[in-house]
Amino acid sequence: MMTRSPQGRTNRLTRPSIAVAVAVAVTAGVVAAAPDARTAEPTPKLSLIAASTSVTLDSWKDDPGVYLDLGTYLTSENGAFELKVTRKSYKDPVVATQVLRNGKKTTTKALPAGLVKDFSGLPGFAQISVTDAAGKTVLKQTEAFCPNNASGRIRPDAPANSKYPQSCPVNPFTLGSVWGVENGWASNTYAGYYAKPVQLAAGSYTAKISVTKKYRDLFGIANKPQTVKVTVRERSWEEEEGSGSAPRSAAPQSAKSAAGQPGHQGHTGHGGHEGHQQAADAPAASAHAAHGAPARPEAPAARTTGAAPTFNVGHGPYPPAPPALPWALKKESLQRQAFSAAKVGDRPGQTDGSRQAPAARPNAKRPTGRATVPDVPKPDLRSLPAYGITVNDGYEEKAGRDYLAFSANVWNAGPAKLVVDGFRSPGKELMDAYQYFYDAKGKQVGYTPTGTMEWDPRPGHEHWHFTDFASYRLLKADKKESVRSGKEAFCLANTDAVDYTVKNANWHPDNTDLSTACGQENSISVREVLDVGSGDTYTQDLPGQSFDITGLPNGTYYIQVLANPENRLKETNHKNNSALRKVVLGGKKGARTVEVPAHELVNAN
């Protein structure tokens, strides 16, 4: 059983909750009329503000540590703050460019070389100093800032929605990203997913937050530190259970069970996609709990407005914590994450615990007329190198076998989205699948048969899979096949923002949380979409999906991720569908090891 995961994200819909937006607007004291266009400066004015003068943070006895979401925001006035972050290839470093828009005129400003090293945000942006009640400094650290963090409007005439993506991508093989704070908006400076808990005893503290000098100089930010009173309270799961009520920080349970929702709720079965929504699929999480989940879930963290890695991780069998509170559930084993995720956070159709993703509705009837493949833009499917590579025992009771587990992503470089509909004839076990084509105005202008979709009834799956979307092979050092994964059928979702700088990239894809595809057993049709710029990550973790390496000799191998292996899908380029990742197997039977060398400049296993 596999779950659809992460980390991203989302449909990147309208971002903040009303409460957050109001809190920022009211307490920040920065509500003002829009600047006069005649006197407007060509660059945005950035300011650090605090939404509140005090915050209360929880430290749990069973998992001590405090996450410093202090409620500070970076505001952007007089224009949007926008950064384009790219790398030409994995041999090249990440570079960042500020994009300045003044009416119809667009200019760019290169940020200093080496300032941005990955896609997690601006490193060392916020300086945090914490003193105790006696005035002693007990903590001093810097944190990165993702401009795409949870955000809200700070004035009533600001744009209703932010055009920028939600969250910064965490896939190690991301190629391009766009970061931004919309004009008249504010983004939380908390590092969120990338932050680590700090050890603070219960009590009262004072936190001082400021923007570090290099960024004040670079972006013209005034040196105005913010001071926030902090109360740390210690809580325990036993006390919450004994009180007969759920912790105040726990997310409310869905009014509808996961089983009662159409669409993606079954992606626990497909290996990882559940990162965005599976948080409330209790049956799926319980199934994973059989692999070693604890007797009780980890205590949930308070809802925050911090960063949300909601476009990430993909179809992992053991999902990360729900996007709205990922950092609070990261520490323990993957099994614990799966179990605790069932208790809090997103529900089917939601992407951050509050937003409802609109459905990408399939056509009600199978296409009529002659099938054609018109000369219009088509998708370009590309594979990323495998990552998250580990050796496990397959979670089988019978000891002695070794499996090579990994995560794999196939993404769409565009310029057109991949749209596949499945149609079921009454009484038939398989759906007939068709790929659709659209002109520049979005009008459907053709279709072609492209295989089948099959229903996977296994617990934790229970959804429709499109066959032959990708295949995975373990190649020997001479690049000849040694082992093939049995995983070749998929339900598509936009789990990862791989490159939002390509032509026609959609910064707000709909089906990121499995609520908009996959269907139910009695579905008559389903639609599965892979949007431009986004990829679909699956974690091959269980026997039949991972590689059985029990009988393989030690040595060098390559994990091959192959998109569109039978060329059933029509795309612009079939020559970039394969990606290889080198691994070195060692150890002994029952205790095999794997070494994962860096892939060019990307040093992530």
Coordinates of C-alpha atoms in Angstrom, one line a residue:
M1 CA 0.0 0.0 0.0
M2 CA 1.3 3.4 -0.9
T3 CA 0.2 6.8 -0.1
R4 CA 0.1 9.8 -2.1
S5 CA 2.0 12.6 -0.5
P6 CA 3.8 16.6 0.7
Q7 CA 5.0 18.0 0.4
G8 CA 3.2 20.7 -2.2
R9 CA 1.1 21.4 -2.7
T10 CA -1.8 22.2 -2.9
N11 CA -3.5 23.7 -5.5
R12 CA -1.8 26.8 -4.5
L13 CA -5.1 28.4 -4.3
T14 CA -6.1 31.6 -2.5
R15 CA -3.7 31.4 0.4
P16 CA -4.5 32.8 3.8
S17 CA -7.3 32.2 6.1
I18 CA -9.4 35.3 6.8
A19 CA -8.3 35.2 10.4
V20 CA -4.7 35.5 9.5
A21 CA -5.3 38.2 7.0
V22 CA -7.3 40.2 9.5
A23 CA -4.7 39.7 12.2
V24 CA -2.0 41.0 10.0
A25 CA -4.0 44.0 8.8
V26 CA -5.3 45.1 12.2
T27 CA -2.2 44.6 14.3
A28 CA 0.4 45.6 11.8
G29 CA -0.8 49.2 11.6
V30 CA 0.3 49.5 8.0
V31 CA -3.1 50.0 6.3
A32 CA -2.6 52.8 3.8
A33 CA -3.9 54.0 0.5
A34 CA -2.2 52.8 -2.6
P35 CA 0.8 55.0 -3.6
D36 CA 0.3 57.6 -6.3
A37 CA 1.3 56.1 -9.6
R38 CA 3.1 59.3 -10.6
T39 CA 5.4 59.2 -7.6
A40 CA 5.7 55.4 -7.2
E41 CA 9.2 54.1 -7.0
P42 CA 10.1 51.3 -9.4
T43 CA 11.1 48.9 -6.6
P44 CA 8.9 47.4 -3.9
K45 CA 9.1 48.8 -0.4
L46 CA 9.7 45.9 2.1
S47 CA 9.1 46.1 5.8
L48 CA 9.3 43.7 8.8
I49 CA 6.2 43.7 11.0
A50 CA 4.8 41.7 13.9
A51 CA 1.2 40.6 13.7
S52 CA 0.9 40.5 17.5
T53 CA 2.9 41.7 20.5
S54 CA 2.7 38.3 22.1
V55 CA 2.4 34.6 21.2
T56 CA 1.9 31.3 23.1
L57 CA 4.0 28.3 22.0
D58 CA 3.6 24.7 23.1
S59 CA 6.2 22.3 24.2
W60 CA 5.1 18.6 24.5
K61 CA 6.5 16.4 27.2
D62 CA 6.8 13.4 25.0
D63 CA 8.5 15.4 22.2
P64 CA 10.0 18.5 23.8
G65 CA 10.9 21.4 21.6
V66 CA 9.4 24.7 20.6
Y67 CA 8.8 25.8 17.0
L68 CA 9.5 29.6 16.8
D69 CA 6.5 30.8 14.7
L70 CA 6.6 34.3 16.2
G71 CA 4.1 35.8 13.8
T72 CA 6.5 38.2 12.0
Y73 CA 5.9 39.1 8.4
L74 CA 7.6 40.8 5.5
T75 CA 5.3 43.2 3.8
S76 CA 5.6 44.4 0.2
E77 CA 4.2 47.8 -0.8
N78 CA 4.6 49.9 -4.0
G79 CA 4.8 46.7 -6.0
A80 CA 5.3 43.0 -5.6
F81 CA 8.5 41.5 -4.4
E82 CA 9.4 38.8 -6.9
L83 CA 12.4 36.5 -7.3
K84 CA 13.1 34.0 -10.1
V85 CA 15.3 31.1 -8.9
T86 CA 16.8 28.7 -11.4
R87 CA 19.7 26.4 -12.4
K88 CA 20.5 25.5 -16.0
S89 CA 21.3 21.9 -15.0
Y90 CA 22.4 19.8 -12.1
K91 CA 26.0 20.7 -13.0
D92 CA 25.3 24.4 -12.5
P93 CA 24.7 26.4 -9.2
V94 CA 21.4 27.9 -8.3
V95 CA 21.0 31.6 -9.2
A96 CA 18.4 34.1 -8.2
T97 CA 17.2 37.2 -10.0
Q98 CA 14.9 39.9 -8.7
V99 CA 12.1 40.8 -11.2
L100 CA 10.9 44.4 -11.1
R101 CA 7.7 45.3 -12.8
N102 CA 6.7 48.9 -13.5
G103 CA 3.5 48.9 -15.6
K104 CA 4.3 47.1 -18.8
K105 CA 8.0 47.5 -18.3
T106 CA 9.9 44.6 -16.7
T107 CA 13.5 44.7 -15.6
T108 CA 15.7 42.2 -13.7
K109 CA 18.4 42.5 -11.0
A110 CA 20.8 39.6 -10.4
L111 CA 21.3 38.8 -6.7
P112 CA 24.9 38.2 -5.6
A113 CA 26.4 34.9 -6.8
G114 CA 26.2 32.2 -4.1
L115 CA 23.6 34.0 -2.0
V116 CA 20.9 31.4 -2.8
K117 CA 22.2 27.8 -2.7
D118 CA 18.9 25.9 -3.1
F119 CA 15.2 26.4 -3.4
S120 CA 14.3 26.6 0.3
G121 CA 14.4 30.4 0.5
L122 CA 16.7 33.2 1.3
P123 CA 19.3 31.8 3.7
G124 CA 20.1 33.7 6.9
F125 CA 17.3 36.2 6.3
A126 CA 15.9 36.6 9.8
Q127 CA 17.9 37.1 13.0
I128 CA 16.2 35.8 16.2
S129 CA 17.3 36.5 19.7
V130 CA 15.5 35.2 22.8
T131 CA 16.0 36.3 26.4
D132 CA 14.5 34.9 29.5
A133 CA 12.6 36.7 32.3
A134 CA 15.9 37.6 33.9
G135 CA 17.2 39.2 30.7
K136 CA 19.7 36.5 29.9
T137 CA 20.0 35.6 26.2
V138 CA 19.1 31.9 25.9
L139 CA 18.9 31.6 22.1
K140 CA 20.3 33.4 19.1
Q141 CA 19.9 32.1 15.5
T142 CA 19.2 32.9 11.9
E143 CA 16.5 31.4 9.7
A144 CA 15.8 31.3 6.0
F145 CA 12.8 33.1 4.5
C146 CA 10.6 31.7 1.8
P147 CA 8.6 34.6 0.3
N148 CA 5.9 32.0 -0.7
N149 CA 5.1 31.3 3.0
A150 CA 1.6 31.6 4.3
S151 CA 0.5 35.2 3.8
G152 CA -2.3 37.7 4.0
R153 CA -3.4 41.1 2.7
I154 CA -2.4 44.2 4.7
R155 CA -4.7 46.7 3.1
P156 CA -8.2 46.4 1.6
D157 CA -7.3 47.6 -1.9
A158 CA -4.6 44.9 -2.3
P159 CA -5.2 42.2 -4.9
A160 CA -7.7 39.6 -3.6
N161 CA -5.4 36.7 -4.5
S162 CA -1.7 36.4 -4.7
K163 CA -0.3 35.3 -8.1
Y164 CA 2.7 33.5 -6.5
P165 CA 3.0 29.8 -5.7
Q166 CA 2.5 28.6 -2.2
S167 CA 5.6 27.4 -0.4
C168 CA 9.1 26.8 -1.7
P169 CA 9.8 23.4 -3.2
V170 CA 11.7 20.8 -1.4
N171 CA 12.4 18.2 -4.1
P172 CA 16.2 18.0 -4.3
F173 CA 16.0 18.0 -8.1
T174 CA 13.9 21.1 -8.5
L175 CA 15.0 23.1 -11.5
G176 CA 13.2 26.4 -11.3
S177 CA 11.0 28.3 -8.8
V178 CA 9.3 31.7 -8.5
W179 CA 9.1 33.3 -5.1
G180 CA 7.1 36.4 -4.3
V181 CA 5.2 38.6 -1.9
E182 CA 2.2 40.2 -3.6
N183 CA 1.8 43.9 -3.6
G184 CA -0.1 44.9 -0.4
W185 CA 0.5 41.5 1.1
A186 CA 2.7 40.1 3.9
S187 CA 4.4 36.7 4.1
N188 CA 5.4 34.9 7.3
T189 CA 9.1 35.0 8.0
Y190 CA 9.0 31.7 9.9
A191 CA 11.2 29.0 8.3
G192 CA 8.4 26.4 8.8
Y193 CA 9.3 23.0 7.3
Y194 CA 12.9 23.9 7.3
A195 CA 13.0 25.0 11.0
K196 CA 14.1 22.8 13.8
P197 CA 12.6 23.0 17.3
V198 CA 14.5 24.8 20.0
Q199 CA 14.7 23.8 23.7
L200 CA 12.9 26.4 25.9
A201 CA 11.6 25.5 29.3
A202 CA 8.1 26.6 30.2
G203 CA 8.0 30.2 31.1
S204 CA 8.1 33.8 29.8
Y205 CA 10.6 35.1 27.2
T206 CA 11.1 38.1 24.9
A207 CA 12.0 37.5 21.3
K208 CA 13.7 40.1 19.1
I209 CA 13.4 39.6 15.4
S210 CA 15.2 41.5 12.7
V211 CA 16.3 41.2 9.0
T212 CA 20.0 40.6 8.7
K213 CA 22.1 43.5 7.4
K214 CA 23.0 41.9 4.0
Y215 CA 19.3 41.7 3.1
R216 CA 18.5 45.1 4.5
D217 CA 21.2 46.5 2.2
L218 CA 20.2 44.4 -0.8
F219 CA 16.5 45.1 -0.7
G220 CA 16.4 48.5 1.1
I221 CA 14.7 47.2 4.2
A222 CA 14.6 49.6 7.2
N223 CA 16.4 48.4 10.3
K224 CA 13.3 48.1 12.5
P225 CA 13.5 45.0 14.7
Q226 CA 10.3 43.6 16.1
T227 CA 9.8 42.5 19.7
V228 CA 7.4 39.7 20.7
K229 CA 6.6 38.5 24.2
V230 CA 6.7 34.6 24.2
T231 CA 4.9 32.3 26.6
V232 CA 6.1 28.7 26.5
R233 CA 3.6 26.2 28.0
E234 CA 4.3 22.6 28.6
R235 CA 1.6 20.1 27.6
S236 CA 1.3 16.3 27.6
W237 CA -0.8 13.9 25.6
E238 CA -1.9 12.1 28.8
E239 CA -3.3 15.3 30.2
E240 CA -5.2 16.0 27.0
E241 CA -6.7 12.5 26.9
G242 CA -7.6 12.7 30.6
S243 CA -9.4 16.0 30.1
G244 CA -11.8 14.2 27.7
S245 CA -11.2 16.8 24.9
A246 CA -8.9 17.0 22.0
P247 CA -5.9 19.4 22.3
R248 CA -6.9 22.9 21.3
S249 CA -4.2 22.8 18.7
A250 CA -5.6 19.7 17.0
A251 CA -7.2 20.3 13.6
P252 CA -10.9 19.6 13.5
Q253 CA -11.9 16.3 12.0
S254 CA -13.7 16.3 8.7
A255 CA -17.5 16.2 8.7
K256 CA -17.2 13.6 6.0
S257 CA -15.1 10.6 6.2
A258 CA -12.4 10.1 3.7
A259 CA -14.2 7.1 2.3
G260 CA -17.2 9.4 1.6
Q261 CA -15.1 11.7 -0.6
P262 CA -14.7 11.3 -4.3
G263 CA -11.2 11.2 -5.8
H264 CA -7.8 10.9 -4.3
Q265 CA -8.5 9.6 -0.9
G266 CA -7.0 6.3 -1.8
H267 CA -3.5 7.4 -2.7
T268 CA -2.3 5.9 0.4
G269 CA -2.1 3.0 -2.0
H270 CA 0.0 4.5 -4.5
G271 CA 3.0 5.2 -2.9
G272 CA 3.2 8.6 -1.6
H273 CA 0.9 11.0 -3.2
E274 CA -1.0 11.6 -0.1
G275 CA 1.2 14.4 1.3
H276 CA -1.5 17.0 0.7
Q277 CA -4.6 15.4 1.8
Q278 CA -4.1 12.0 3.3
A279 CA -3.9 13.6 6.6
A280 CA -7.4 12.6 7.4
D281 CA -7.6 9.2 5.8
A282 CA -7.6 7.3 9.0
P283 CA -8.2 3.9 7.5
A284 CA -5.2 4.3 5.2
A285 CA -3.0 5.5 8.0
S286 CA -4.1 2.7 10.2
A287 CA -3.1 0.3 7.5
H288 CA 0.4 1.8 7.6
A289 CA 0.4 1.7 11.3
A290 CA 0.6 -2.1 11.0
H291 CA 4.2 -1.6 9.9
G292 CA 5.2 -0.3 13.3
A293 CA 3.1 2.8 14.2
P294 CA 3.0 3.6 17.9
A295 CA 0.0 2.8 20.1
R296 CA -1.0 6.5 20.1
P297 CA -0.4 9.4 17.7
E298 CA 2.1 12.0 18.3
A299 CA 0.7 15.2 19.9
P300 CA -0.3 17.6 17.2
A301 CA 1.1 21.1 17.1
A302 CA -0.8 24.3 17.1
R303 CA -1.9 25.6 13.8
T304 CA 0.4 28.3 12.6
T305 CA 0.8 30.6 9.6
G306 CA 4.2 29.3 8.8
A307 CA 5.6 27.9 5.6
A308 CA 3.9 24.8 4.1
P309 CA 5.8 22.4 1.9
T310 CA 2.6 21.4 0.3
F311 CA 4.1 20.8 -3.1
N312 CA 6.5 18.0 -2.3
V313 CA 7.2 14.4 -1.4
G314 CA 4.5 12.8 -3.6
H315 CA 3.1 9.3 -3.4
G316 CA 5.0 8.3 -0.2
P317 CA 3.7 5.3 1.7
Y318 CA 4.4 7.1 4.9
P319 CA 3.3 10.7 4.4
P320 CA 4.9 13.8 5.9
A321 CA 2.8 15.8 8.3
P322 CA -0.1 17.8 6.9
P323 CA 1.0 20.9 5.0
A324 CA -0.3 23.4 7.5
L325 CA 1.8 22.0 10.3
P326 CA 4.6 19.8 8.8
W327 CA 7.4 20.7 11.2
A328 CA 5.5 19.4 14.3
L329 CA 5.3 15.9 13.0
K330 CA 8.7 15.4 11.4
K331 CA 10.8 13.9 14.0
E332 CA 9.7 10.4 14.6
S333 CA 9.7 7.4 12.3
L334 CA 7.8 7.5 9.0
Q335 CA 5.3 5.1 10.5
R336 CA 4.5 7.6 13.3
Q337 CA 4.0 10.3 10.8
A338 CA 1.5 8.3 8.9
F339 CA -0.5 7.5 12.0
S340 CA -0.4 11.0 13.5
A341 CA -1.2 12.5 10.1
A342 CA -4.5 10.7 10.2
K343 CA -5.5 12.8 13.2
V344 CA -4.8 16.3 12.2
G345 CA -4.6 18.6 9.2
D346 CA -5.9 18.2 5.7
R347 CA -8.9 16.2 4.6
P348 CA -9.8 15.0 1.1
G349 CA -10.2 17.9 -1.1
Q350 CA -8.2 20.2 1.0
T351 CA -4.6 21.4 0.7
D352 CA -3.7 23.2 3.9
G353 CA -6.4 22.3 6.3
S354 CA -8.7 25.1 5.1
R355 CA -8.8 25.4 1.4
Q356 CA -11.1 23.3 -0.8
A357 CA -9.5 22.3 -4.1
P358 CA -11.8 22.7 -7.1
A359 CA -12.3 19.5 -9.1
A360 CA -10.8 19.0 -12.5
R361 CA -14.0 17.3 -13.8
P362 CA -13.7 14.6 -16.4
N363 CA -15.9 14.5 -19.5
A364 CA -19.1 12.8 -18.7
K365 CA -19.1 10.8 -22.0
R366 CA -16.4 9.1 -24.0
P367 CA -15.3 11.1 -27.1
T368 CA -17.1 10.7 -30.4
G369 CA -15.9 11.3 -34.0
R370 CA -12.5 10.3 -35.5
A371 CA -9.5 10.3 -33.2
T372 CA -6.9 12.9 -34.2
V373 CA -3.6 14.1 -32.9
P374 CA -3.6 17.8 -34.0
D375 CA -0.6 20.0 -34.5
V376 CA -1.0 21.9 -31.2
P377 CA 1.2 22.2 -28.1
K378 CA 1.7 19.0 -26.2
P379 CA 3.2 18.0 -22.9
D380 CA 6.9 17.1 -22.5
L381 CA 7.3 14.3 -19.9
R382 CA 10.7 14.2 -18.2
S383 CA 12.1 12.0 -15.4
L384 CA 14.1 13.3 -12.4
P385 CA 16.8 11.2 -10.9
A386 CA 15.7 8.9 -8.0
Y387 CA 16.2 10.2 -4.5
G388 CA 15.2 9.1 -0.9
I389 CA 17.1 5.9 -1.5
T390 CA 17.2 3.4 1.3
V391 CA 17.4 -0.3 2.1
N392 CA 14.6 -2.0 4.0
D393 CA 13.2 -5.4 4.8
G394 CA 10.0 -4.8 2.9
Y395 CA 8.1 -4.7 6.3
E396 CA 7.7 -8.4 5.9
E397 CA 7.5 -10.7 8.9
K398 CA 9.9 -13.1 7.2
A399 CA 13.4 -11.8 7.8
G400 CA 16.3 -12.1 5.4
R401 CA 15.2 -10.2 2.3
D402 CA 16.5 -6.8 1.3
Y403 CA 14.7 -4.2 -0.8
L404 CA 16.0 -1.0 -2.3
A405 CA 13.4 1.7 -1.8
F406 CA 13.4 5.0 -3.6
S407 CA 11.3 8.0 -4.7
A408 CA 10.8 8.9 -8.3
N409 CA 9.3 11.8 -10.1
V410 CA 8.1 12.4 -13.7
W411 CA 7.3 16.0 -14.5
N412 CA 5.8 18.0 -17.4
A413 CA 8.0 20.6 -19.0
G414 CA 5.1 21.7 -21.2
P415 CA 4.2 23.8 -23.0
A416 CA 0.8 21.9 -22.6
K417 CA -0.7 20.0 -19.7
L418 CA -1.2 16.3 -19.9
V419 CA -4.9 15.4 -19.7
V420 CA -6.0 11.8 -19.7
D421 CA -9.7 10.7 -19.3
G422 CA -10.8 7.2 -18.5
F423 CA -14.3 5.9 -19.6
R424 CA -15.9 2.7 -18.4
S425 CA -18.3 0.6 -20.3
P426 CA -20.9 -0.8 -18.0
G427 CA -19.7 -4.1 -16.5
K428 CA -16.2 -3.8 -17.7
E429 CA -13.2 -4.0 -15.4
L430 CA -11.0 -1.7 -17.3
M431 CA -11.6 1.9 -18.4
D432 CA -10.5 3.0 -21.9
A433 CA -8.1 5.9 -21.6
Y434 CA -7.8 8.9 -24.0
Q435 CA -5.4 11.7 -24.2
Y436 CA -6.9 15.1 -25.0
F437 CA -5.4 18.1 -26.9
Y438 CA -6.1 21.8 -26.7
D439 CA -5.4 24.8 -28.8
A440 CA -3.8 28.0 -27.5
K441 CA -7.3 29.3 -26.3
G442 CA -7.9 26.1 -24.3
K443 CA -10.4 24.6 -26.7
Q444 CA -10.4 20.9 -27.0
V445 CA -9.4 20.1 -30.6
G446 CA -8.5 16.4 -30.6
Y447 CA -8.0 13.2 -28.7
T448 CA -6.4 9.8 -29.1
P449 CA -6.7 6.4 -27.4
T450 CA -3.8 5.9 -24.9
G451 CA -4.3 2.6 -23.1
T452 CA -6.3 1.7 -20.1
M453 CA -7.1 2.5 -16.5
E454 CA -7.4 -0.2 -13.9
W455 CA -9.0 -0.3 -10.5
D456 CA -6.7 -1.2 -7.7
P457 CA -8.8 -2.8 -4.8
R458 CA -6.0 -3.2 -2.3
P459 CA -6.5 -1.5 1.0
G460 CA -4.8 1.8 1.0
H461 CA -5.1 2.1 -2.8
E462 CA -8.7 1.8 -3.9
H463 CA -8.5 4.1 -6.9
W464 CA -8.1 4.1 -10.7
H465 CA -4.6 3.8 -12.1
F466 CA -3.5 4.9 -15.5
T467 CA -1.3 2.2 -16.9
D468 CA 2.2 2.5 -18.3
F469 CA 2.8 6.1 -17.2
A470 CA 6.3 5.3 -16.0
S471 CA 8.5 2.3 -15.1
Y472 CA 11.5 1.8 -12.8
R473 CA 14.5 -0.5 -13.4
L474 CA 17.6 -1.3 -11.6
L475 CA 20.5 -1.5 -14.1
K476 CA 23.8 -3.1 -13.6
A477 CA 27.1 -1.2 -14.0
D478 CA 27.0 -1.9 -17.8
K479 CA 23.5 -0.2 -17.9
K480 CA 21.8 -3.5 -18.6
E481 CA 18.6 -4.4 -16.7
S482 CA 18.9 -6.4 -13.5
V483 CA 15.6 -5.9 -11.7
R484 CA 12.4 -4.2 -12.7
S485 CA 9.8 -2.7 -10.4
G486 CA 6.3 -4.0 -10.6
K487 CA 4.9 -0.5 -10.3
E488 CA 3.8 0.8 -13.7
A489 CA 0.2 2.1 -13.0
F490 CA -0.5 5.5 -11.5
C491 CA -3.0 8.1 -10.6
L492 CA -1.6 11.4 -11.6
A493 CA -1.3 14.5 -9.3
N494 CA 0.8 17.6 -9.2
T495 CA 2.8 16.8 -6.1
D496 CA 6.0 18.7 -6.8
A497 CA 6.7 22.1 -8.3
V498 CA 9.7 21.1 -10.4
D499 CA 10.2 24.1 -12.6
Y500 CA 7.8 27.1 -12.5
T501 CA 9.9 29.1 -15.0
V502 CA 9.1 27.0 -18.1
K503 CA 6.7 28.3 -20.7
N504 CA 3.0 28.1 -19.6
A505 CA 3.9 26.8 -16.1
N506 CA 0.8 26.8 -13.9
W507 CA 1.7 28.3 -10.5
H508 CA -1.7 27.2 -9.0
P509 CA -2.4 23.7 -10.2
D510 CA -5.7 22.1 -9.0
N511 CA -5.1 18.4 -8.4
T512 CA -2.2 18.4 -5.9
D513 CA -4.0 16.5 -3.1
L514 CA -5.6 13.6 -4.9
S515 CA -9.1 15.1 -4.4
T516 CA -9.5 15.7 -8.1
A517 CA -8.7 12.4 -9.7
C518 CA -8.4 8.7 -9.1
G519 CA -12.1 8.1 -8.7
Q520 CA -14.0 5.4 -6.8
E521 CA -14.8 1.8 -7.6
N522 CA -18.2 2.8 -9.1
S523 CA -16.9 5.7 -11.2
I524 CA -18.0 5.8 -14.8
S525 CA -15.2 8.2 -15.8
V526 CA -12.1 9.9 -14.3
R527 CA -9.8 12.7 -15.3
E528 CA -6.1 12.8 -14.4
V529 CA -4.0 15.8 -15.1
L530 CA -0.3 16.6 -14.9
D531 CA 0.1 20.4 -15.3
V532 CA 3.0 22.3 -16.8
G533 CA 5.9 22.8 -14.4
S534 CA 4.7 20.2 -12.0
G535 CA 5.8 16.6 -11.3
D536 CA 4.3 13.5 -9.7
T537 CA 6.4 11.8 -7.1
Y538 CA 5.9 8.2 -6.1
T539 CA 7.8 6.4 -3.3
Q540 CA 8.5 2.8 -4.3
D541 CA 8.7 1.3 -0.8
L542 CA 7.0 -2.0 -0.7
P543 CA 7.7 -5.4 -2.3
G544 CA 6.7 -5.4 -5.9
Q545 CA 7.4 -1.7 -6.1
S546 CA 10.9 -1.5 -4.6
F547 CA 13.8 -3.6 -6.0
D548 CA 14.5 -7.0 -4.4
I549 CA 18.3 -6.9 -4.0
T550 CA 18.5 -10.0 -1.8
G551 CA 20.4 -12.1 -4.3
L552 CA 22.3 -9.3 -6.1
P553 CA 26.1 -9.1 -5.7
N554 CA 27.6 -5.9 -4.1
G555 CA 28.7 -3.3 -6.5
T556 CA 27.6 -0.3 -8.7
Y557 CA 24.1 -0.1 -10.1
Y558 CA 21.8 2.6 -11.6
I559 CA 18.2 3.3 -10.7
Q560 CA 16.4 4.2 -14.0
V561 CA 13.2 6.3 -13.9
L562 CA 11.6 6.0 -17.3
A563 CA 8.6 8.1 -18.3
N564 CA 6.0 7.0 -20.9
P565 CA 7.9 3.7 -21.4
E566 CA 5.6 2.4 -24.2
N567 CA 5.3 5.8 -25.9
R568 CA 1.5 5.6 -25.6
L569 CA 1.3 9.3 -24.6
K570 CA 1.8 11.9 -27.3
E571 CA 4.5 14.5 -26.2
T572 CA 6.9 16.9 -27.8
N573 CA 10.1 15.0 -27.0
H574 CA 10.6 11.3 -26.3
K575 CA 14.4 11.6 -25.9
N576 CA 14.4 13.0 -22.4
N577 CA 12.2 10.4 -20.7
S578 CA 15.0 8.5 -18.9
A579 CA 17.0 9.5 -15.8
L580 CA 19.7 7.5 -14.0
R581 CA 20.9 7.6 -10.4
K582 CA 24.0 5.8 -9.4
V583 CA 24.0 3.6 -6.2
V584 CA 26.6 1.3 -4.7
L585 CA 25.3 -1.8 -2.9
G586 CA 27.2 -3.3 0.0
G587 CA 26.8 -5.3 3.2
K588 CA 25.5 -8.8 3.7
K589 CA 22.2 -10.6 3.1
G590 CA 19.7 -9.4 5.6
A591 CA 21.8 -6.3 6.4
R592 CA 22.5 -4.7 3.0
T593 CA 23.7 -1.2 2.7
V594 CA 23.5 1.5 0.0
E595 CA 25.8 4.4 -0.8
V596 CA 24.3 7.1 -2.9
P597 CA 27.0 9.4 -4.6
A598 CA 26.1 12.9 -5.4
H599 CA 24.4 13.5 -8.7
E600 CA 26.6 16.2 -10.2
L601 CA 26.1 19.2 -7.7
V602 CA 23.0 17.6 -6.0
N603 CA 24.2 15.8 -2.9
A604 CA 21.0 14.2 -1.7
N605 CA 20.4 10.5 -1.3

